[in-house]
């Protein structure tokens, strides 16, 4: 008997068809949350769900759940999913792949007349990207209780339009209570996603098994020295804020290297004042983004940053450095049994894989607070996402969906897949 | 017989009165070149010159020359001066001091009925600051032939108004040929100026003897790496343009330190792209400003900058660094005999002094191409200029003008002052 496989062409065509809604001239997608394009994408997804007999429910924050019943009335559902909203200059795969892969798993089971003991669900979470409305990961955040429904509904875009009003306008203000799952919370949740990084491509492997997502500490750093003329001011009488900032940038990178392989340290934003070529910079504002797989490492990085700032200030009495932490996301460890099931599915199918930690947040991070959770990564070209150039290979997408299929069958049938 | 001194109160009051024209609420001056305020300042200066019988001529670029005749018809003039245009948020002393000090020298001689063998002149050069019209040091630049009169007259401000039209409008489009001096080029030119740096203040000395002005090489540097997500991209797979830029900033500082005490190295401008806190910077544009007292040092600094950029590129195959030199000013060495005369004047008066190289350009740098030239620096508070907070002490200004007086007498009388 041949091993069950998803239909690679159908998965690819669905991704391309969904990618036409909000398509940009450069081959990307602009389908911001709760716009007309988002509504069209949601409508198409639901149409496809109903074609294979799935039962659709919409909750109060607009999350879409499409259920395929199981044979055992006592089993809770196994869920799959991700999001279909995009960045303003986003791609066809980020988020969309997880939803379409989940749908393709259910289409495959439908096509082959395969029933599962546990019910199965595919989910499209509302506003993961956060481009139009913050907070990001809004639908899964409300679902998991990270913040309240009222808080999310009150969020407004730059035009002053609210999530609540826009959900009504596009017809996706559902009535199902947010956070409620018929029959009880999911037995497991598996989210397939493009990696958004370069690791799988560099290792030439099609599947990433994701042990968890990095915790994050973000900082605003302000350095104040003394503005002065570049010509008449000798080097040893300067209080150059940019020179100190350069030392911090180098140190932020070193701190992350010291906590390899999972730690990240990035200065992405820097604003130099007065930013005149013949004036020694008087002040610099910059960001620091630290990520690590555990809180102890994040704390160690935090302390190293502060130590270096103190060292710089000891060497220049007229330099002051203020460091304000502005964001904290705790590290997320996915569920070992769930991760093992994904790995076994890949092994069974003979699909090459490696462990890849998620450096970014995903809906799965919030769902992991409620249910056993795992993620499956597939490579994307050059590690690029949040970009119209985002691309992925049909065969990689198919292999990720095959792993999803067999992991879900294993979970839903209790070892009988 | 007591040694001749200028009138400190009169010098101070003249500076304060001139500072009322274009006065800003914070105590500074906004008197941009060829504005109505500049005309009022010029009119007042000429009124003061005529009060002591000076003969005024205006040249084609609006430079004002006010002459006091000498007793020897074969002698060429000894000149003093600076400029009275200011930065948009400038101070009362930058430039204005050199013109008022020269005027005060002539007032003192007039008051005491002292004649000199050589004629004396005080000059107000047009548009030294370059805030409204470039090139900077326009009047002395045309006078010395650094660029043509036509080039200067055609320069326009951001409103599209030209130097030529604005000179006509304010009544300062003179007829005297630019570059011509009646009786022949100056025998010597001495410019008094606030230091615009912190050295004299740090040494608690009232007078700087200026051996020359630093040569300058300015660069535009563009670093291109690869933009990527801060989360999913491991440290060892990054091509972070800002990390490379930070290394260059540190190196620019080190290169200048390696050529102490006169070299300067400054990154004053930096623009990070896309400048998003959770995106690894894909490119950085930055300036480099190198200054040194001789061309060999400037070349050595130039080579060190390029070597470091090559080193960075060798360590990251996807990093490219482009360095474009956009400005070159040659180093300027003032005239040893003229410098010695200034030093002797300070010694004779018992005024403390030290050598202070000029880090910035001045009209004297252009005049030095035509005539023996020296400069006299006096301290300014905290080394601050080009700022409404610019300040100087009356006693320091007086001591600088006394040194100017006695240096000019020595030069004009051939040793009989």
PDB file of N, CA, C and O in Angstrom, chain A residues 145-208:
ATOM      1  N   UNK A 145      -6.560  34.457  25.286  1.00  0.00           N
ATOM      2  CA  UNK A 145      -6.689  35.285  26.490  1.00  0.00           C
ATOM      3  C   UNK A 145      -5.475  36.145  26.777  1.00  0.00           C
ATOM      4  O   UNK A 145      -5.324  36.682  27.879  1.00  0.00           O
ATOM      5  N   UNK A 146      -4.580  36.319  25.794  1.00  0.00           N
ATOM      6  CA  UNK A 146      -3.401  37.179  25.996  1.00  0.00           C
ATOM      7  C   UNK A 146      -3.824  38.625  26.210  1.00  0.00           C
ATOM      8  O   UNK A 146      -3.173  39.384  26.918  1.00  0.00           O
ATOM      9  N   UNK A 147      -4.922  39.027  25.564  1.00  0.00           N
ATOM     10  CA  UNK A 147      -5.552  40.310  25.823  1.00  0.00           C
ATOM     11  C   UNK A 147      -7.044  40.141  25.554  1.00  0.00           C
ATOM     12  O   UNK A 147      -7.482  39.123  25.016  1.00  0.00           O
ATOM     13  N   UNK A 148      -7.840  41.157  25.916  1.00  0.00           N
ATOM     14  CA  UNK A 148      -9.294  40.971  25.882  1.00  0.00           C
ATOM     15  C   UNK A 148      -9.881  41.237  24.500  1.00  0.00           C
ATOM     16  O   UNK A 148      -9.293  41.954  23.677  1.00  0.00           O
ATOM     17  N   UNK A 149     -11.045  40.671  24.271  1.00  0.00           N
ATOM     18  CA  UNK A 149     -11.801  40.940  23.047  1.00  0.00           C
ATOM     19  C   UNK A 149     -12.076  42.435  22.913  1.00  0.00           C
ATOM     20  O   UNK A 149     -11.900  43.007  21.826  1.00  0.00           O
ATOM     21  N   UNK A 150     -12.459  43.074  24.010  1.00  0.00           N
ATOM     22  CA  UNK A 150     -12.786  44.506  23.959  1.00  0.00           C
ATOM     23  C   UNK A 150     -11.576  45.325  23.516  1.00  0.00           C
ATOM     24  O   UNK A 150     -11.692  46.259  22.712  1.00  0.00           O
ATOM     25  N   UNK A 151     -10.405  44.978  24.044  1.00  0.00           N
ATOM     26  CA  UNK A 151      -9.166  45.672  23.670  1.00  0.00           C
ATOM     27  C   UNK A 151      -8.923  45.544  22.174  1.00  0.00           C
ATOM     28  O   UNK A 151      -8.600  46.533  21.491  1.00  0.00           O
ATOM     29  N   UNK A 152      -9.090  44.345  21.655  1.00  0.00           N
ATOM     30  CA  UNK A 152      -8.843  44.114  20.228  1.00  0.00           C
ATOM     31  C   UNK A 152      -9.873  44.845  19.372  1.00  0.00           C
ATOM     32  O   UNK A 152      -9.523  45.487  18.379  1.00  0.00           O
ATOM     33  N   UNK A 153     -11.147  44.767  19.736  1.00  0.00           N
ATOM     34  CA  UNK A 153     -12.205  45.396  18.940  1.00  0.00           C
ATOM     35  C   UNK A 153     -12.047  46.920  18.889  1.00  0.00           C
ATOM     36  O   UNK A 153     -12.436  47.568  17.917  1.00  0.00           O
ATOM     37  N   UNK A 154     -11.456  47.491  19.917  1.00  0.00           N
ATOM     38  CA  UNK A 154     -11.302  48.950  19.995  1.00  0.00           C
ATOM     39  C   UNK A 154     -10.083  49.456  19.214  1.00  0.00           C
ATOM     40  O   UNK A 154      -9.954  50.667  18.998  1.00  0.00           O
ATOM     41  N   UNK A 155      -9.203  48.551  18.807  1.00  0.00           N
ATOM     42  CA  UNK A 155      -7.986  48.991  18.094  1.00  0.00           C
ATOM     43  C   UNK A 155      -8.382  49.687  16.793  1.00  0.00           C
ATOM     44  O   UNK A 155      -9.313  49.271  16.109  1.00  0.00           O
ATOM     45  N   UNK A 156      -7.671  50.778  16.465  1.00  0.00           N
ATOM     46  CA  UNK A 156      -7.996  51.535  15.255  1.00  0.00           C
ATOM     47  C   UNK A 156      -6.791  51.592  14.319  1.00  0.00           C
ATOM     48  O   UNK A 156      -5.641  51.492  14.747  1.00  0.00           O
ATOM     49  N   UNK A 157      -7.090  51.755  13.027  1.00  0.00           N
ATOM     50  CA  UNK A 157      -6.014  51.928  12.043  1.00  0.00           C
ATOM     51  C   UNK A 157      -5.681  53.423  11.942  1.00  0.00           C
ATOM     52  O   UNK A 157      -6.224  54.252  12.685  1.00  0.00           O
ATOM     53  N   UNK A 158      -4.783  53.775  11.022  1.00  0.00           N
ATOM     54  CA  UNK A 158      -4.359  55.177  10.922  1.00  0.00           C
ATOM     55  C   UNK A 158      -5.492  56.083  10.454  1.00  0.00           C
ATOM     56  O   UNK A 158      -5.420  57.296  10.616  1.00  0.00           O
ATOM     57  N   UNK A 159      -6.540  55.492   9.866  1.00  0.00           N
ATOM     58  CA  UNK A 159      -7.708  56.279   9.452  1.00  0.00           C
ATOM     59  C   UNK A 159      -8.718  56.442  10.590  1.00  0.00           C
ATOM     60  O   UNK A 159      -9.744  57.087  10.409  1.00  0.00           O
ATOM     61  N   UNK A 160      -8.456  55.801  11.721  1.00  0.00           N
ATOM     62  CA  UNK A 160      -9.390  55.866  12.834  1.00  0.00           C
ATOM     63  C   UNK A 160     -10.480  54.806  12.793  1.00  0.00           C
ATOM     64  O   UNK A 160     -11.392  54.809  13.624  1.00  0.00           O
ATOM     65  N   UNK A 161     -10.412  53.897  11.813  1.00  0.00           N
ATOM     66  CA  UNK A 161     -11.415  52.824  11.724  1.00  0.00           C
ATOM     67  C   UNK A 161     -11.070  51.730  12.728  1.00  0.00           C
ATOM     68  O   UNK A 161      -9.912  51.355  12.866  1.00  0.00           O
ATOM     69  N   UNK A 162     -12.115  51.209  13.413  1.00  0.00           N
ATOM     70  CA  UNK A 162     -11.849  50.226  14.462  1.00  0.00           C
ATOM     71  C   UNK A 162     -11.994  48.804  13.949  1.00  0.00           C
ATOM     72  O   UNK A 162     -12.696  48.525  12.973  1.00  0.00           O
ATOM     73  N   UNK A 163     -11.333  47.891  14.650  1.00  0.00           N
ATOM     74  CA  UNK A 163     -11.452  46.463  14.345  1.00  0.00           C
ATOM     75  C   UNK A 163     -12.915  46.032  14.424  1.00  0.00           C
ATOM     76  O   UNK A 163     -13.423  45.332  13.544  1.00  0.00           O
ATOM     77  N   UNK A 164     -13.619  46.486  15.463  1.00  0.00           N
ATOM     78  CA  UNK A 164     -15.023  46.102  15.634  1.00  0.00           C
ATOM     79  C   UNK A 164     -15.873  46.531  14.447  1.00  0.00           C
ATOM     80  O   UNK A 164     -16.637  45.737  13.886  1.00  0.00           O
ATOM     81  N   UNK A 165     -15.699  47.801  14.031  1.00  0.00           N
ATOM     82  CA  UNK A 165     -16.493  48.311  12.908  1.00  0.00           C
ATOM     83  C   UNK A 165     -16.123  47.627  11.599  1.00  0.00           C
ATOM     84  O   UNK A 165     -16.983  47.338  10.766  1.00  0.00           O
ATOM     85  N   UNK A 166     -14.831  47.400  11.413  1.00  0.00           N
ATOM     86  CA  UNK A 166     -14.394  46.788  10.166  1.00  0.00           C
ATOM     87  C   UNK A 166     -14.815  45.324  10.075  1.00  0.00           C
ATOM     88  O   UNK A 166     -15.132  44.838   8.988  1.00  0.00           O
ATOM     89  N   UNK A 167     -14.831  44.626  11.213  1.00  0.00           N
ATOM     90  CA  UNK A 167     -15.346  43.246  11.226  1.00  0.00           C
ATOM     91  C   UNK A 167     -16.813  43.226  10.801  1.00  0.00           C
ATOM     92  O   UNK A 167     -17.245  42.382   9.997  1.00  0.00           O
ATOM     93  N   UNK A 168     -17.595  44.173  11.323  1.00  0.00           N
ATOM     94  CA  UNK A 168     -19.013  44.290  10.933  1.00  0.00           C
ATOM     95  C   UNK A 168     -19.133  44.574   9.438  1.00  0.00           C
ATOM     96  O   UNK A 168     -19.922  43.942   8.731  1.00  0.00           O
ATOM     97  N   UNK A 169     -18.346  45.541   8.983  1.00  0.00           N
ATOM     98  CA  UNK A 169     -18.445  45.991   7.595  1.00  0.00           C
ATOM     99  C   UNK A 169     -18.177  44.852   6.619  1.00  0.00           C
ATOM    100  O   UNK A 169     -18.872  44.711   5.607  1.00  0.00           O
ATOM    101  N   UNK A 170     -17.162  44.027   6.891  1.00  0.00           N
ATOM    102  CA  UNK A 170     -16.842  42.959   5.938  1.00  0.00           C
ATOM    103  C   UNK A 170     -17.619  41.677   6.234  1.00  0.00           C
ATOM    104  O   UNK A 170     -17.448  40.665   5.550  1.00  0.00           O
ATOM    105  N   UNK A 171     -18.492  41.717   7.261  1.00  0.00           N
ATOM    106  CA  UNK A 171     -19.350  40.571   7.523  1.00  0.00           C
ATOM    107  C   UNK A 171     -18.675  39.441   8.278  1.00  0.00           C
ATOM    108  O   UNK A 171     -19.104  38.293   8.197  1.00  0.00           O
ATOM    109  N   UNK A 172     -17.638  39.764   9.032  1.00  0.00           N
ATOM    110  CA  UNK A 172     -16.944  38.715   9.777  1.00  0.00           C
ATOM    111  C   UNK A 172     -16.920  38.963  11.288  1.00  0.00           C
ATOM    112  O   UNK A 172     -16.039  38.481  11.988  1.00  0.00           O
ATOM    113  N   UNK A 173     -17.931  39.713  11.777  1.00  0.00           N
ATOM    114  CA  UNK A 173     -18.109  39.837  13.217  1.00  0.00           C
ATOM    115  C   UNK A 173     -18.938  38.644  13.660  1.00  0.00           C
ATOM    116  O   UNK A 173     -20.167  38.684  13.666  1.00  0.00           O
ATOM    117  N   UNK A 174     -18.248  37.543  13.995  1.00  0.00           N
ATOM    118  CA  UNK A 174     -18.952  36.297  14.306  1.00  0.00           C
ATOM    119  C   UNK A 174     -19.603  36.321  15.672  1.00  0.00           C
ATOM    120  O   UNK A 174     -19.413  37.258  16.455  1.00  0.00           O
ATOM    121  N   UNK A 175     -20.367  35.277  15.955  1.00  0.00           N
ATOM    122  CA  UNK A 175     -21.097  35.206  17.221  1.00  0.00           C
ATOM    123  C   UNK A 175     -20.534  34.137  18.147  1.00  0.00           C
ATOM    124  O   UNK A 175     -20.862  34.108  19.330  1.00  0.00           O
ATOM    125  N   UNK A 176     -19.693  33.259  17.611  1.00  0.00           N
ATOM    126  CA  UNK A 176     -19.153  32.216  18.476  1.00  0.00           C
ATOM    127  C   UNK A 176     -18.239  32.849  19.521  1.00  0.00           C
ATOM    128  O   UNK A 176     -17.402  33.672  19.188  1.00  0.00           O
ATOM    129  N   UNK A 177     -18.398  32.468  20.792  1.00  0.00           N
ATOM    130  CA  UNK A 177     -17.568  33.091  21.837  1.00  0.00           C
ATOM    131  C   UNK A 177     -16.077  32.870  21.580  1.00  0.00           C
ATOM    132  O   UNK A 177     -15.660  31.738  21.303  1.00  0.00           O
ATOM    133  N   UNK A 178     -15.313  33.952  21.684  1.00  0.00           N
ATOM    134  CA  UNK A 178     -13.871  33.849  21.472  1.00  0.00           C
ATOM    135  C   UNK A 178     -13.263  32.942  22.537  1.00  0.00           C
ATOM    136  O   UNK A 178     -13.559  33.076  23.731  1.00  0.00           O
ATOM    137  N   UNK A 179     -12.456  31.994  22.108  1.00  0.00           N
ATOM    138  CA  UNK A 179     -11.773  31.099  23.044  1.00  0.00           C
ATOM    139  C   UNK A 179     -12.512  29.791  23.270  1.00  0.00           C
ATOM    140  O   UNK A 179     -11.953  28.858  23.839  1.00  0.00           O
ATOM    141  N   UNK A 180     -13.756  29.725  22.820  1.00  0.00           N
ATOM    142  CA  UNK A 180     -14.523  28.494  23.010  1.00  0.00           C
ATOM    143  C   UNK A 180     -14.313  27.554  21.825  1.00  0.00           C
ATOM    144  O   UNK A 180     -14.327  27.982  20.668  1.00  0.00           O
ATOM    145  N   UNK A 181     -14.102  26.270  22.124  1.00  0.00           N
ATOM    146  CA  UNK A 181     -14.017  25.256  21.072  1.00  0.00           C
ATOM    147  C   UNK A 181     -15.078  24.193  21.365  1.00  0.00           C
ATOM    148  O   UNK A 181     -15.082  23.618  22.462  1.00  0.00           O
ATOM    149  N   UNK A 182     -15.970  23.938  20.418  1.00  0.00           N
ATOM    150  CA  UNK A 182     -17.005  22.926  20.646  1.00  0.00           C
ATOM    151  C   UNK A 182     -16.381  21.576  21.019  1.00  0.00           C
ATOM    152  O   UNK A 182     -15.452  21.127  20.352  1.00  0.00           O
ATOM    153  N   UNK A 183     -16.857  21.010  22.104  1.00  0.00           N
ATOM    154  CA  UNK A 183     -16.316  19.722  22.556  1.00  0.00           C
ATOM    155  C   UNK A 183     -15.078  19.871  23.419  1.00  0.00           C
ATOM    156  O   UNK A 183     -14.549  18.884  23.926  1.00  0.00           O
ATOM    157  N   UNK A 184     -14.611  21.092  23.565  1.00  0.00           N
ATOM    158  CA  UNK A 184     -13.436  21.301  24.431  1.00  0.00           C
ATOM    159  C   UNK A 184     -12.212  21.710  23.636  1.00  0.00           C
ATOM    160  O   UNK A 184     -12.149  21.544  22.416  1.00  0.00           O
ATOM    161  N   UNK A 185     -11.260  22.275  24.354  1.00  0.00           N
ATOM    162  CA  UNK A 185     -10.033  22.809  23.737  1.00  0.00           C
ATOM    163  C   UNK A 185      -9.341  21.739  22.890  1.00  0.00           C
ATOM    164  O   UNK A 185      -9.410  20.548  23.185  1.00  0.00           O
ATOM    165  N   UNK A 186      -8.667  22.202  21.831  1.00  0.00           N
ATOM    166  CA  UNK A 186      -7.977  21.297  20.909  1.00  0.00           C
ATOM    167  C   UNK A 186      -7.071  20.302  21.641  1.00  0.00           C
ATOM    168  O   UNK A 186      -6.381  20.650  22.596  1.00  0.00           O
ATOM    169  N   UNK A 187      -7.054  19.089  21.126  1.00  0.00           N
ATOM    170  CA  UNK A 187      -6.089  18.102  21.640  1.00  0.00           C
ATOM    171  C   UNK A 187      -4.677  18.484  21.200  1.00  0.00           C
ATOM    172  O   UNK A 187      -3.709  18.196  21.909  1.00  0.00           O
ATOM    173  N   UNK A 188      -4.593  19.105  20.035  1.00  0.00           N
ATOM    174  CA  UNK A 188      -3.283  19.551  19.534  1.00  0.00           C
ATOM    175  C   UNK A 188      -3.503  20.581  18.429  1.00  0.00           C
ATOM    176  O   UNK A 188      -4.583  20.650  17.817  1.00  0.00           O
ATOM    177  N   UNK A 189      -2.477  21.383  18.206  1.00  0.00           N
ATOM    178  CA  UNK A 189      -2.510  22.379  17.121  1.00  0.00           C
ATOM    179  C   UNK A 189      -1.161  22.333  16.411  1.00  0.00           C
ATOM    180  O   UNK A 189      -0.105  22.353  17.068  1.00  0.00           O
ATOM    181  N   UNK A 190      -1.204  22.216  15.089  1.00  0.00           N
ATOM    182  CA  UNK A 190       0.047  22.218  14.321  1.00  0.00           C
ATOM    183  C   UNK A 190      -0.051  23.274  13.228  1.00  0.00           C
ATOM    184  O   UNK A 190      -0.999  23.278  12.429  1.00  0.00           O
ATOM    185  N   UNK A 191       0.912  24.175  13.227  1.00  0.00           N
ATOM    186  CA  UNK A 191       0.926  25.257  12.240  1.00  0.00           C
ATOM    187  C   UNK A 191       2.106  25.067  11.291  1.00  0.00           C
ATOM    188  O   UNK A 191       3.262  24.977  11.725  1.00  0.00           O
ATOM    189  N   UNK A 192       1.785  24.996  10.000  1.00  0.00           N
ATOM    190  CA  UNK A 192       2.835  24.962   8.980  1.00  0.00           C
ATOM    191  C   UNK A 192       3.108  26.397   8.529  1.00  0.00           C
ATOM    192  O   UNK A 192       2.189  27.214   8.429  1.00  0.00           O
ATOM    193  N   UNK A 193       4.364  26.714   8.241  1.00  0.00           N
ATOM    194  CA  UNK A 193       4.713  28.108   7.914  1.00  0.00           C
ATOM    195  C   UNK A 193       6.020  28.115   7.128  1.00  0.00           C
ATOM    196  O   UNK A 193       6.855  27.232   7.308  1.00  0.00           O
ATOM    197  N   UNK A 194       6.180  29.096   6.265  1.00  0.00           N
ATOM    198  CA  UNK A 194       7.513  29.278   5.682  1.00  0.00           C
ATOM    199  C   UNK A 194       8.462  29.726   6.793  1.00  0.00           C
ATOM    200  O   UNK A 194       8.057  30.393   7.747  1.00  0.00           O
ATOM    201  N   UNK A 195       9.734  29.370   6.643  1.00  0.00           N
ATOM    202  CA  UNK A 195      10.695  29.606   7.728  1.00  0.00           C
ATOM    203  C   UNK A 195      10.909  31.097   7.993  1.00  0.00           C
ATOM    204  O   UNK A 195      11.153  31.498   9.120  1.00  0.00           O
ATOM    205  N   UNK A 196      10.878  31.922   6.937  1.00  0.00           N
ATOM    206  CA  UNK A 196      11.201  33.359   7.021  1.00  0.00           C
ATOM    207  C   UNK A 196      12.647  33.595   7.407  1.00  0.00           C
ATOM    208  O   UNK A 196      12.999  34.698   7.849  1.00  0.00           O
ATOM    209  N   UNK A 197      13.472  32.580   7.251  1.00  0.00           N
ATOM    210  CA  UNK A 197      14.896  32.698   7.551  1.00  0.00           C
ATOM    211  C   UNK A 197      15.661  31.810   6.584  1.00  0.00           C
ATOM    212  O   UNK A 197      15.053  31.116   5.752  1.00  0.00           O
ATOM    213  N   UNK A 198      16.978  31.826   6.674  1.00  0.00           N
ATOM    214  CA  UNK A 198      17.816  31.184   5.658  1.00  0.00           C
ATOM    215  C   UNK A 198      18.323  29.788   6.022  1.00  0.00           C
ATOM    216  O   UNK A 198      19.113  29.210   5.275  1.00  0.00           O
ATOM    217  N   UNK A 199      17.901  29.228   7.159  1.00  0.00           N
ATOM    218  CA  UNK A 199      18.591  28.040   7.689  1.00  0.00           C
ATOM    219  C   UNK A 199      18.325  26.793   6.846  1.00  0.00           C
ATOM    220  O   UNK A 199      19.253  26.081   6.457  1.00  0.00           O
ATOM    221  N   UNK A 200      17.044  26.505   6.563  1.00  0.00           N
ATOM    222  CA  UNK A 200      16.731  25.290   5.794  1.00  0.00           C
ATOM    223  C   UNK A 200      17.361  25.351   4.408  1.00  0.00           C
ATOM    224  O   UNK A 200      17.920  24.360   3.916  1.00  0.00           O
ATOM    225  N   UNK A 201      17.281  26.524   3.776  1.00  0.00           N
ATOM    226  CA  UNK A 201      17.866  26.670   2.451  1.00  0.00           C
ATOM    227  C   UNK A 201      19.379  26.417   2.504  1.00  0.00           C
ATOM    228  O   UNK A 201      19.927  25.706   1.656  1.00  0.00           O
ATOM    229  N   UNK A 202      20.013  26.950   3.528  1.00  0.00           N
ATOM    230  CA  UNK A 202      21.465  26.777   3.654  1.00  0.00           C
ATOM    231  C   UNK A 202      21.823  25.307   3.865  1.00  0.00           C
ATOM    232  O   UNK A 202      22.883  24.853   3.428  1.00  0.00           O
ATOM    233  N   UNK A 203      20.956  24.564   4.535  1.00  0.00           N
ATOM    234  CA  UNK A 203      21.218  23.139   4.780  1.00  0.00           C
ATOM    235  C   UNK A 203      20.586  22.247   3.718  1.00  0.00           C
ATOM    236  O   UNK A 203      20.688  21.024   3.808  1.00  0.00           O
ATOM    237  N   UNK A 204      19.904  22.851   2.754  1.00  0.00           N
ATOM    238  CA  UNK A 204      19.260  22.116   1.672  1.00  0.00           C
ATOM    239  C   UNK A 204      18.328  21.021   2.204  1.00  0.00           C
ATOM    240  O   UNK A 204      18.372  19.870   1.772  1.00  0.00           O
ATOM    241  N   UNK A 205      17.525  21.399   3.189  1.00  0.00           N
ATOM    242  CA  UNK A 205      16.571  20.460   3.778  1.00  0.00           C
ATOM    243  C   UNK A 205      15.169  21.034   3.649  1.00  0.00           C
ATOM    244  O   UNK A 205      14.981  22.249   3.786  1.00  0.00           O
ATOM    245  N   UNK A 206      14.178  20.180   3.379  1.00  0.00           N
ATOM    246  CA  UNK A 206      12.831  20.687   3.072  1.00  0.00           C
ATOM    247  C   UNK A 206      11.947  20.976   4.278  1.00  0.00           C
ATOM    248  O   UNK A 206      10.949  21.678   4.140  1.00  0.00           O
ATOM    249  N   UNK A 207      12.291  20.426   5.448  1.00  0.00           N
ATOM    250  CA  UNK A 207      11.375  20.570   6.587  1.00  0.00           C
ATOM    251  C   UNK A 207      12.148  20.950   7.853  1.00  0.00           C
ATOM    252  O   UNK A 207      13.202  20.383   8.145  1.00  0.00           O
ATOM    253  N   UNK A 208      11.584  21.928   8.560  1.00  0.00           N
ATOM    254  CA  UNK A 208      12.108  22.304   9.865  1.00  0.00           C
ATOM    255  C   UNK A 208      11.164  21.862  10.966  1.00  0.00           C
ATOM    256  O   UNK A 208       9.961  22.087  10.877  1.00  0.00           O
TER     257      UNK A 208
END
